[in-house]
């Protein structure tokens, strides 16, 4: 919209407001007779008047609250330095905002040295409704555990009824100031910004929207990592703010420079609102100026600037001058301009679908690959290719010039070249399909498969430039890339164990397949290939640091596969691949209830396949996987007898397949996994089990024998080597002499992880080994050695959780490691270390419960953690140096026992609450009595001492 057009609209709105309400229609009819669009714009603005009374009341109420707070501050009432809020002593004021005052504080009972930030909310936020919502939402925000989000530790209400929040204190610089102070180049700024995006995306996955993202809410630590502040606090403090509430009145936290059109218009606040704010922040981070140029801050101006005027391209808005400015222009012009402006589209649906997609497009830009914010054209993709491969393109250009000189000769030989093309293509297909497939499942074939497939791929690549637009050749390339990816890092078949290389190769196949799908008529075979590739890529992503991306990939496979099965219910291949997508999705969902639902869908599909073709070996294998997956889902819910029966059915089918085809390494590996599942249910000490140590040792022994056979048959198969290491650790868990096996397993896994750094699964197994070694050392009396190993497990576990906050397996293991650390540190007299480990253990147990809310074993973790914490506090009490400290420790122990008892009692009506849970409830009652006796025994001596 041009300034002249806006002035015309503004003049008409003012004139219409001066008219009586019943005369406005006539006025607009005469004034806009020849310009219907003009009338529509004016009427849209006039519609705001109908909301004015309610909005004005909101504004007056909010202004009164703010004025009261400011008046108190001026009167000195809010000078709280040296006073207490809850358990914290105020050190000094560190900031003020629209909702209250922020103070630097410290625990007043000297239990923790770490400083915190306390936000005390303005008077007027103390209604019963707001306080109730405040308590409900606070727990959600406290569960946000991400390395780039400042934690919400605690909260409550002061004696005068005003809410306060206790947050992690971050000592850092503002985002814009940090970038300027450290003179960051564009790449460094983008890398820093992508960290911010990861934090925002994590919060969105946990159903929390920031609502007021801005550079001042992002501090950067001395180490160069961002910390987002006040995440979701707007939701806490204004819980009743609905979509009709307009931020222009001031009733909802909003900063105009970073506000989205839907915020200004009082629309629904969604994750797209945060994406818009991220775009505005990146705009300022790259240019040094705001995307929204607001001068008077009147409602009319803000509505016009934010909702109607598109921001200038960043490359035209930057503040640098001279040669540095020209270089910046070049960096921003093109892709970066488009990336920023896509995030700041006026319509939410046209922005990036998520903060993760925003970040991924930036990564594509940094890698020199095409971005989705740029229209995809052959010229654009070609330019990107040239940028990434300058040397190769120059060489190709020189070669091309020499070829031009021989055009006449080439023309005479055209028919001969065409015949050669078809012959080489035929040879490539023969090598790729006939030879490769004949050795694919043979033990020891990994290196041979690598040679066969890469040779075939070279043939096909050599033909690609000669066959532009040849759909048949492109299909061959899809197949070739997929097979090379299988050799590099397939998660089940024998492979070289290079997850990163495999992921890149599979993505090449996916890109070509998607191009074919978009350019041609509907093709069921091609679409099934897309389902398979999304599945395969998702499986690899699940083993890296991106479980959320894995779930998205499996969901995409289901999205593509469902219509195919619906249209072709008799297509067994389509049903099998769709079933596989449901299986993989279930395996990677943190919510066990949803996982169980999708597992049952998967089993229903494979049972249908088995009924239609009972003698098909692939169908038998799929059915065994269906039983196994349902067993995993039930074992996760601690329905161990049902899980055991399903595992036995799976093993029986696989043993039959091995008898029919003894040299098939896929069958052999699946049988090995089946033995592992049986051993886990019988007696894995790291999880709930049936207590059958003999059965566990027998099953794990079979697992180890199968793994060793596969490893020796194909030493180049890194997947086989990792399976062998994992089998060693399983046997060690139930073996009397397990320590040497654990150390051997750990050494193998550590070597593999050096060559496959993206494989997060390997690191989880290493952390598990450290934990097992620690427990064996503790049992042998080597507490110092146990502490050392637990520290290693803790460090690796924290690294894994920081990389993938949704990895529930890693969180569960980390929680157990933190508790064991607390036990050993308490026994060693390290009071501060034990208390810190207890806090981490309790926090981790709460996070697990929040991630899997429908699962009793997950929900009971906080109750177990609190009971364990009480026992550790009792240990500290026994080692206390003074009677006062001993009494305080026993009180802390009793408080945790009481909270654990209450938690168990709240779970009593849950499905699955059994005798073992009743036993825990009874134990907590006994622990409370023990604490009461200890406190009673100390009461008289303490009074005498005083």
JSON list of C-alpha atoms in Angstrom, two decimals, residues 319-440:
[
{"chain": "A", "resi": 319, "resn": "UNK", "atom": "CA", "xyz": [23.03, 0.35, 8.32]},
{"chain": "A", "resi": 320, "resn": "UNK", "atom": "CA", "xyz": [26.64, -0.55, 7.32]},
{"chain": "A", "resi": 321, "resn": "UNK", "atom": "CA", "xyz": [28.46, 1.67, 4.84]},
{"chain": "A", "resi": 322, "resn": "UNK", "atom": "CA", "xyz": [31.56, 1.48, 2.65]},
{"chain": "A", "resi": 323, "resn": "UNK", "atom": "CA", "xyz": [33.09, -1.80, 1.50]},
{"chain": "A", "resi": 324, "resn": "UNK", "atom": "CA", "xyz": [31.74, -3.64, 4.54]},
{"chain": "A", "resi": 325, "resn": "UNK", "atom": "CA", "xyz": [28.25, -2.44, 3.68]},
{"chain": "A", "resi": 326, "resn": "UNK", "atom": "CA", "xyz": [28.62, -3.54, 0.06]},
{"chain": "A", "resi": 327, "resn": "UNK", "atom": "CA", "xyz": [29.73, -7.00, 1.18]},
{"chain": "A", "resi": 328, "resn": "UNK", "atom": "CA", "xyz": [26.78, -7.22, 3.52]},
{"chain": "A", "resi": 329, "resn": "UNK", "atom": "CA", "xyz": [24.47, -6.21, 0.68]},
{"chain": "A", "resi": 330, "resn": "UNK", "atom": "CA", "xyz": [25.76, -9.12, -1.34]},
{"chain": "A", "resi": 331, "resn": "UNK", "atom": "CA", "xyz": [25.26, -11.55, 1.59]},
{"chain": "A", "resi": 332, "resn": "UNK", "atom": "CA", "xyz": [21.72, -10.41, 2.28]},
{"chain": "A", "resi": 333, "resn": "UNK", "atom": "CA", "xyz": [20.54, -9.95, -1.28]},
{"chain": "A", "resi": 334, "resn": "UNK", "atom": "CA", "xyz": [18.65, -12.90, -2.73]},
{"chain": "A", "resi": 335, "resn": "UNK", "atom": "CA", "xyz": [18.12, -15.92, -0.50]},
{"chain": "A", "resi": 336, "resn": "UNK", "atom": "CA", "xyz": [18.51, -14.19, 2.86]},
{"chain": "A", "resi": 337, "resn": "UNK", "atom": "CA", "xyz": [16.12, -11.43, 1.80]},
{"chain": "A", "resi": 338, "resn": "UNK", "atom": "CA", "xyz": [13.57, -14.07, 0.86]},
{"chain": "A", "resi": 339, "resn": "UNK", "atom": "CA", "xyz": [14.09, -16.17, 4.00]},
{"chain": "A", "resi": 340, "resn": "UNK", "atom": "CA", "xyz": [13.50, -13.21, 6.33]},
{"chain": "A", "resi": 341, "resn": "UNK", "atom": "CA", "xyz": [10.51, -11.93, 4.36]},
{"chain": "A", "resi": 342, "resn": "UNK", "atom": "CA", "xyz": [8.90, -15.39, 4.20]},
{"chain": "A", "resi": 343, "resn": "UNK", "atom": "CA", "xyz": [8.99, -15.58, 8.00]},
{"chain": "A", "resi": 344, "resn": "UNK", "atom": "CA", "xyz": [7.32, -12.14, 8.12]},
{"chain": "A", "resi": 345, "resn": "UNK", "atom": "CA", "xyz": [4.46, -12.78, 5.70]},
{"chain": "A", "resi": 346, "resn": "UNK", "atom": "CA", "xyz": [1.27, -11.02, 6.78]},
{"chain": "A", "resi": 347, "resn": "UNK", "atom": "CA", "xyz": [-0.80, -14.21, 6.44]},
{"chain": "A", "resi": 348, "resn": "UNK", "atom": "CA", "xyz": [0.27, -16.88, 9.00]},
{"chain": "A", "resi": 349, "resn": "UNK", "atom": "CA", "xyz": [-0.27, -19.69, 6.48]},
{"chain": "A", "resi": 350, "resn": "UNK", "atom": "CA", "xyz": [2.37, -18.23, 4.16]},
{"chain": "A", "resi": 351, "resn": "UNK", "atom": "CA", "xyz": [5.10, -18.18, 6.79]},
{"chain": "A", "resi": 352, "resn": "UNK", "atom": "CA", "xyz": [7.35, -21.09, 7.62]},
{"chain": "A", "resi": 353, "resn": "UNK", "atom": "CA", "xyz": [5.31, -23.93, 9.08]},
{"chain": "A", "resi": 354, "resn": "UNK", "atom": "CA", "xyz": [7.54, -24.06, 12.16]},
{"chain": "A", "resi": 355, "resn": "UNK", "atom": "CA", "xyz": [10.64, -22.56, 13.72]},
{"chain": "A", "resi": 356, "resn": "UNK", "atom": "CA", "xyz": [12.44, -25.77, 12.73]},
{"chain": "A", "resi": 357, "resn": "UNK", "atom": "CA", "xyz": [11.56, -25.26, 9.06]},
{"chain": "A", "resi": 358, "resn": "UNK", "atom": "CA", "xyz": [12.77, -21.65, 9.35]},
{"chain": "A", "resi": 359, "resn": "UNK", "atom": "CA", "xyz": [16.07, -22.88, 10.78]},
{"chain": "A", "resi": 360, "resn": "UNK", "atom": "CA", "xyz": [16.39, -25.62, 8.16]},
{"chain": "A", "resi": 361, "resn": "UNK", "atom": "CA", "xyz": [16.02, -23.10, 5.34]},
{"chain": "A", "resi": 362, "resn": "UNK", "atom": "CA", "xyz": [18.82, -21.05, 6.87]},
{"chain": "A", "resi": 363, "resn": "UNK", "atom": "CA", "xyz": [20.95, -24.20, 7.00]},
{"chain": "A", "resi": 364, "resn": "UNK", "atom": "CA", "xyz": [20.25, -24.79, 3.32]},
{"chain": "A", "resi": 365, "resn": "UNK", "atom": "CA", "xyz": [21.43, -21.24, 2.62]},
{"chain": "A", "resi": 366, "resn": "UNK", "atom": "CA", "xyz": [24.61, -21.77, 4.65]},
{"chain": "A", "resi": 367, "resn": "UNK", "atom": "CA", "xyz": [25.29, -25.06, 2.83]},
{"chain": "A", "resi": 368, "resn": "UNK", "atom": "CA", "xyz": [24.77, -23.40, -0.54]},
{"chain": "A", "resi": 369, "resn": "UNK", "atom": "CA", "xyz": [21.68, -25.48, -1.28]},
{"chain": "A", "resi": 370, "resn": "UNK", "atom": "CA", "xyz": [18.30, -24.26, -2.61]},
{"chain": "A", "resi": 371, "resn": "UNK", "atom": "CA", "xyz": [15.97, -22.72, -0.07]},
{"chain": "A", "resi": 372, "resn": "UNK", "atom": "CA", "xyz": [12.20, -23.06, 0.01]},
{"chain": "A", "resi": 373, "resn": "UNK", "atom": "CA", "xyz": [11.81, -19.29, 0.38]},
{"chain": "A", "resi": 374, "resn": "UNK", "atom": "CA", "xyz": [13.11, -18.89, -3.15]},
{"chain": "A", "resi": 375, "resn": "UNK", "atom": "CA", "xyz": [11.10, -19.87, -6.20]},
{"chain": "A", "resi": 376, "resn": "UNK", "atom": "CA", "xyz": [12.61, -23.11, -7.49]},
{"chain": "A", "resi": 377, "resn": "UNK", "atom": "CA", "xyz": [13.73, -22.73, -11.08]},
{"chain": "A", "resi": 378, "resn": "UNK", "atom": "CA", "xyz": [16.31, -24.50, -13.20]},
{"chain": "A", "resi": 379, "resn": "UNK", "atom": "CA", "xyz": [18.35, -21.30, -13.43]},
{"chain": "A", "resi": 380, "resn": "UNK", "atom": "CA", "xyz": [18.32, -20.86, -9.65]},
{"chain": "A", "resi": 381, "resn": "UNK", "atom": "CA", "xyz": [19.26, -24.49, -8.89]},
{"chain": "A", "resi": 382, "resn": "UNK", "atom": "CA", "xyz": [21.99, -24.34, -11.53]},
{"chain": "A", "resi": 383, "resn": "UNK", "atom": "CA", "xyz": [23.47, -21.24, -9.94]},
{"chain": "A", "resi": 384, "resn": "UNK", "atom": "CA", "xyz": [23.46, -22.99, -6.56]},
{"chain": "A", "resi": 385, "resn": "UNK", "atom": "CA", "xyz": [25.23, -25.99, -8.08]},
{"chain": "A", "resi": 386, "resn": "UNK", "atom": "CA", "xyz": [27.88, -23.77, -9.66]},
{"chain": "A", "resi": 387, "resn": "UNK", "atom": "CA", "xyz": [28.47, -22.00, -6.32]},
{"chain": "A", "resi": 388, "resn": "UNK", "atom": "CA", "xyz": [29.06, -25.31, -4.53]},
{"chain": "A", "resi": 389, "resn": "UNK", "atom": "CA", "xyz": [31.15, -26.92, -7.28]},
{"chain": "A", "resi": 390, "resn": "UNK", "atom": "CA", "xyz": [33.11, -24.10, -8.91]},
{"chain": "A", "resi": 391, "resn": "UNK", "atom": "CA", "xyz": [36.16, -26.18, -9.77]},
{"chain": "A", "resi": 392, "resn": "UNK", "atom": "CA", "xyz": [34.15, -29.00, -11.29]},
{"chain": "A", "resi": 393, "resn": "UNK", "atom": "CA", "xyz": [32.01, -26.59, -13.30]},
{"chain": "A", "resi": 394, "resn": "UNK", "atom": "CA", "xyz": [35.06, -24.80, -14.68]},
{"chain": "A", "resi": 395, "resn": "UNK", "atom": "CA", "xyz": [36.55, -28.14, -15.70]},
{"chain": "A", "resi": 396, "resn": "UNK", "atom": "CA", "xyz": [33.26, -29.16, -17.26]},
{"chain": "A", "resi": 397, "resn": "UNK", "atom": "CA", "xyz": [33.06, -25.86, -19.12]},
{"chain": "A", "resi": 398, "resn": "UNK", "atom": "CA", "xyz": [36.55, -26.36, -20.57]},
{"chain": "A", "resi": 399, "resn": "UNK", "atom": "CA", "xyz": [35.62, -29.88, -21.54]},
{"chain": "A", "resi": 400, "resn": "UNK", "atom": "CA", "xyz": [32.47, -28.54, -23.16]},
{"chain": "A", "resi": 401, "resn": "UNK", "atom": "CA", "xyz": [34.48, -26.07, -25.25]},
{"chain": "A", "resi": 402, "resn": "UNK", "atom": "CA", "xyz": [36.68, -28.84, -26.51]},
{"chain": "A", "resi": 403, "resn": "UNK", "atom": "CA", "xyz": [33.62, -30.91, -27.36]},
{"chain": "A", "resi": 404, "resn": "UNK", "atom": "CA", "xyz": [32.18, -28.06, -29.41]},
{"chain": "A", "resi": 405, "resn": "UNK", "atom": "CA", "xyz": [35.21, -28.28, -31.65]},
{"chain": "A", "resi": 406, "resn": "UNK", "atom": "CA", "xyz": [34.34, -31.88, -32.41]},
{"chain": "A", "resi": 407, "resn": "UNK", "atom": "CA", "xyz": [30.63, -31.32, -33.04]},
{"chain": "A", "resi": 408, "resn": "UNK", "atom": "CA", "xyz": [30.81, -32.46, -36.66]},
{"chain": "A", "resi": 409, "resn": "UNK", "atom": "CA", "xyz": [32.50, -35.72, -35.72]},
{"chain": "A", "resi": 410, "resn": "UNK", "atom": "CA", "xyz": [30.03, -36.29, -32.86]},
{"chain": "A", "resi": 411, "resn": "UNK", "atom": "CA", "xyz": [27.11, -35.80, -35.24]},
{"chain": "A", "resi": 412, "resn": "UNK", "atom": "CA", "xyz": [28.44, -38.46, -37.57]},
{"chain": "A", "resi": 413, "resn": "UNK", "atom": "CA", "xyz": [28.76, -40.84, -34.61]},
{"chain": "A", "resi": 414, "resn": "UNK", "atom": "CA", "xyz": [25.36, -40.06, -33.02]},
{"chain": "A", "resi": 415, "resn": "UNK", "atom": "CA", "xyz": [23.81, -43.42, -33.76]},
{"chain": "A", "resi": 416, "resn": "UNK", "atom": "CA", "xyz": [26.82, -45.26, -32.37]},
{"chain": "A", "resi": 417, "resn": "UNK", "atom": "CA", "xyz": [26.68, -43.14, -29.17]},
{"chain": "A", "resi": 418, "resn": "UNK", "atom": "CA", "xyz": [22.99, -43.85, -28.76]},
{"chain": "A", "resi": 419, "resn": "UNK", "atom": "CA", "xyz": [23.65, -47.57, -28.98]},
{"chain": "A", "resi": 420, "resn": "UNK", "atom": "CA", "xyz": [26.48, -47.20, -26.42]},
{"chain": "A", "resi": 421, "resn": "UNK", "atom": "CA", "xyz": [24.11, -45.27, -24.11]},
{"chain": "A", "resi": 422, "resn": "UNK", "atom": "CA", "xyz": [21.59, -48.12, -24.11]},
{"chain": "A", "resi": 423, "resn": "UNK", "atom": "CA", "xyz": [24.30, -50.75, -23.63]},
{"chain": "A", "resi": 424, "resn": "UNK", "atom": "CA", "xyz": [25.86, -48.96, -20.64]},
{"chain": "A", "resi": 425, "resn": "UNK", "atom": "CA", "xyz": [22.43, -48.37, -19.14]},
{"chain": "A", "resi": 426, "resn": "UNK", "atom": "CA", "xyz": [21.61, -52.07, -19.53]},
{"chain": "A", "resi": 427, "resn": "UNK", "atom": "CA", "xyz": [24.95, -53.00, -17.92]},
{"chain": "A", "resi": 428, "resn": "UNK", "atom": "CA", "xyz": [24.29, -50.65, -15.00]},
{"chain": "A", "resi": 429, "resn": "UNK", "atom": "CA", "xyz": [20.84, -52.10, -14.39]},
{"chain": "A", "resi": 430, "resn": "UNK", "atom": "CA", "xyz": [22.22, -55.63, -14.57]},
{"chain": "A", "resi": 431, "resn": "UNK", "atom": "CA", "xyz": [24.95, -54.88, -12.03]},
{"chain": "A", "resi": 432, "resn": "UNK", "atom": "CA", "xyz": [22.55, -52.95, -9.78]},
{"chain": "A", "resi": 433, "resn": "UNK", "atom": "CA", "xyz": [19.71, -55.43, -9.71]},
{"chain": "A", "resi": 434, "resn": "UNK", "atom": "CA", "xyz": [20.86, -58.90, -10.69]},
{"chain": "A", "resi": 435, "resn": "UNK", "atom": "CA", "xyz": [24.33, -59.06, -9.14]},
{"chain": "A", "resi": 436, "resn": "UNK", "atom": "CA", "xyz": [23.64, -56.88, -6.08]},
{"chain": "A", "resi": 437, "resn": "UNK", "atom": "CA", "xyz": [20.35, -58.55, -5.16]},
{"chain": "A", "resi": 438, "resn": "UNK", "atom": "CA", "xyz": [21.85, -62.01, -5.47]},
{"chain": "A", "resi": 439, "resn": "UNK", "atom": "CA", "xyz": [24.38, -61.30, -2.68]},
{"chain": "A", "resi": 440, "resn": "UNK", "atom": "CA", "xyz": [22.46, -58.71, -0.60]}
]
